[in-house]
């Protein structure tokens, strides 16, 4: 009996199966999340308007019956479309409507000029 040896203890065997399972679950979760985000994104996205588009929108909505408001709106937004001397002179002639408390209505010629200007502009 002296030739018998004692039984050795359990040898540690490296086992990475838990790491593999966690990695697979993590990758699967990322894939599910990306698929969810792809299918739940908004169907439409609001377009941010450029300053020129905003000016175009404001010029199209000018109410020529309200003299002061229409003159201010026109003078703020005309430069995006036409900055010629003809239009500059016209804007200078509109100064009489801007800085007074009570102003008269726009003349028919001024209304026609503004209408023609608005009708010929485009984006």
Steps between C-alpha positions, in 0.01 A plus 500: 500500500788716519514526123163671482487870452242742628226621263568844356251783541280623220694685235359839393399502136447843347140526384397796287150383418339758733697776327384375161137492611519855641665627180235336281217644713663846487541491121143374461373786721688756288354355180147505644551862614622609155208329328260668745655842435484449123130413499392760756672804353262783407330464168555867425762741619432870527709693256684796642435798279787714380484877550416544132210253527372678811522835321314353201226372729467837674490692173229270364288564810520883497169670567509824301204641692716531811741767378754509779533123534524441127768768456709359785466145371590603147806703604629219720469226240550647152881479510494121484361518147590829333735770618498714187496879502141509382381303801731691734350830381153360551585391854640845570171647385320278751675668793208742536282208608736355755577744778174679562230403742211552259570438135282519194429199282749392237451665166372284218836523323681378811259211540545404136878514530495273806256258334710485184817450700346215698356336190835494317714363783565130537717278711 
